[in-house]
Amino acid sequence: MVHPSVTPVPLSFGACLLDAATADDVDAVADAFADPDIALWNPGARRPGATALERAELWVLDRSGWAPDHCSWVVRDVDRRLVGQVSIHSLDEEIDTGEIGYWLTRAGRGRGIGAAAVDTATRWAFDVIGLARIELFHAVENEASCRLAARCGYLLEGTARQSFVYGDGLRHDEHLHARLASDDVAALAPPL
Ligand SMILES: CC(C)(COP(=O)(O)OP(=O)(O)OC[C@H]1O[C@@H](n2cnc3c(N)ncnc32)[C@H](O)[C@@H]1OP(=O)(O)O)[C@@H](O)C(=O)NCCC(=O)NCCS
């Protein structure tokens, strides 16, 4: 694995963009965190004791520069509205692996943007930084995420029992999906 730059690399897919998060995104990120599905399935966005705006500010600060262990983007649609995020994190330079995470705002969902964004980030991580394997975890109950994973060629490898505490404070079983650089996955049609 080649370590990625600390400056985020923007990637376009169709008319959409995987872009660096900036301070101008804080309000949109705060709105996204207020979404019940994101609060439930992406609880890493929580910061105990912080206000909603402070949480969003901290998140943008964390994601706007790439650290040794993650590459993160916000997703912008054709109008350059923030409609989601994708992060390849937990990068392990010893064994060329990482883990992918994502959410889409309510306005961004159901348009193929999530799948295309995840596929675009995945291909970049294989081709440019040289990852060999990327893992993807979601709660077993999260059917939308399971479908997105399958759509992007992340094969279901098994169920991790009671492996993560989600936003409801409960432990959930999770599906482990993974995609290998050597997997032959057909390119997804980019969203409009
Ligand atoms: C999961 C999520 C990212 C999907 O994003 P999206 O942009 O709506 O997904 P896409 O439009 O690219 O669709 C990808 C696949 O998922 C399916 N899908 C999307 N939403 C779905 C839903 N609510 N129920 C069932 N399937 C769904 C689509 O039909 C498509 O499958 P197909 O190609 O077999 O038809 C989005 O719903 C989301 O952010 N949810 C809340 C937070 C979350 O779950 N985060 C992920 C934590 S692991």
GROMACS .gro file of C-alpha atoms and ligand atoms in nm, residues 37-38 41-42 102-104 108-116 137-138 142-145 147-148 151, ligand 1:
model
   73
   37ASP     CA    1  -3.136   0.639   1.003
   38ILE     CA    2  -2.790   0.797   1.011
   41TRP     CA    3  -2.661   0.314   1.168
   42ASN     CA    4  -2.366   0.559   1.178
  102TYR     CA    5  -2.085   0.560   0.423
  103TRP     CA    6  -2.414   0.740   0.464
  104LEU     CA    7  -2.641   0.924   0.224
  108GLY     CA    8  -2.955   1.170  -0.181
  109ARG     CA    9  -3.093   0.820  -0.131
  110GLY     CA   10  -3.251   0.587  -0.383
  111ARG     CA   11  -3.080   0.744  -0.685
  112GLY     CA   12  -2.787   0.507  -0.721
  113ILE     CA   13  -2.551   0.769  -0.580
  114GLY     CA   14  -2.449   0.565  -0.274
  115ALA     CA   15  -2.352   0.256  -0.472
  116ALA     CA   16  -2.167   0.456  -0.737
  137PHE     CA   17  -1.980  -0.411   0.799
  138HIS     CA   18  -2.349  -0.333   0.844
  142ASN     CA   19  -2.996  -0.268   0.758
  143GLU     CA   20  -3.126  -0.405   0.430
  144ALA     CA   21  -3.047  -0.090   0.229
  145SER     CA   22  -2.679  -0.116   0.325
  147ARG     CA   23  -2.818  -0.421  -0.099
  148LEU     CA   24  -2.568  -0.142  -0.161
  151ARG     CA   25  -2.451  -0.391  -0.577
  193LIG     C1   26  -2.761   0.256   0.288
  193LIG     C2   27  -2.757   0.383   0.203
  193LIG     C3   28  -2.616   0.439   0.208
  193LIG     C4   29  -2.795   0.347   0.059
  193LIG     O1   30  -2.766   0.459  -0.021
  193LIG     P1   31  -2.847   0.489  -0.158
  193LIG     O2   32  -2.777   0.596  -0.232
  193LIG     O3   33  -2.989   0.509  -0.127
  193LIG     O4   34  -2.828   0.352  -0.236
  193LIG     P2   35  -2.843   0.329  -0.393
  193LIG     O5   36  -2.953   0.416  -0.447
  193LIG     O6   37  -2.709   0.340  -0.455
  193LIG     O7   38  -2.896   0.178  -0.398
  193LIG     C5   39  -2.807   0.068  -0.378
  193LIG     C6   40  -2.890  -0.058  -0.365
  193LIG     O8   41  -2.962  -0.055  -0.240
  193LIG     C7   42  -3.102  -0.071  -0.263
  193LIG     N1   43  -3.171   0.011  -0.163
  193LIG     C8   44  -3.154   0.144  -0.141
  193LIG     N2   45  -3.234   0.181  -0.039
  193LIG     C9   46  -3.301   0.071   0.002
  193LIG    C10   47  -3.396   0.047   0.105
  193LIG     N3   48  -3.438   0.145   0.187
  193LIG     N4   49  -3.441  -0.080   0.121
  193LIG    C11   50  -3.397  -0.180   0.041
  193LIG     N5   51  -3.307  -0.163  -0.057
  193LIG    C12   52  -3.259  -0.038  -0.077
  193LIG    C13   53  -3.122  -0.021  -0.406
  193LIG     O9   54  -3.241  -0.074  -0.463
  193LIG    C14   55  -2.997  -0.073  -0.473
  193LIG    O10   56  -3.008  -0.213  -0.492
  193LIG     P3   57  -3.023  -0.274  -0.640
  193LIG    O11   58  -2.908  -0.219  -0.721
  193LIG    O12   59  -3.014  -0.420  -0.616
  193LIG    O13   60  -3.156  -0.227  -0.688
  193LIG    C15   61  -2.858   0.489   0.256
  193LIG    O14   62  -2.987   0.432   0.256
  193LIG    C16   63  -2.825   0.541   0.395
  193LIG    O15   64  -2.738   0.622   0.411
  193LIG     N6   65  -2.900   0.494   0.497
  193LIG    C17   66  -2.888   0.544   0.634
  193LIG    C18   67  -2.751   0.526   0.699
  193LIG    C19   68  -2.688   0.391   0.670
  193LIG    O16   69  -2.753   0.289   0.659
  193LIG     N7   70  -2.554   0.393   0.661
  193LIG    C20   71  -2.476   0.274   0.630
  193LIG    C21   72  -2.426   0.213   0.757
  193LIG     S1   73  -2.343   0.058   0.723
   0.00000   0.00000   0.00000
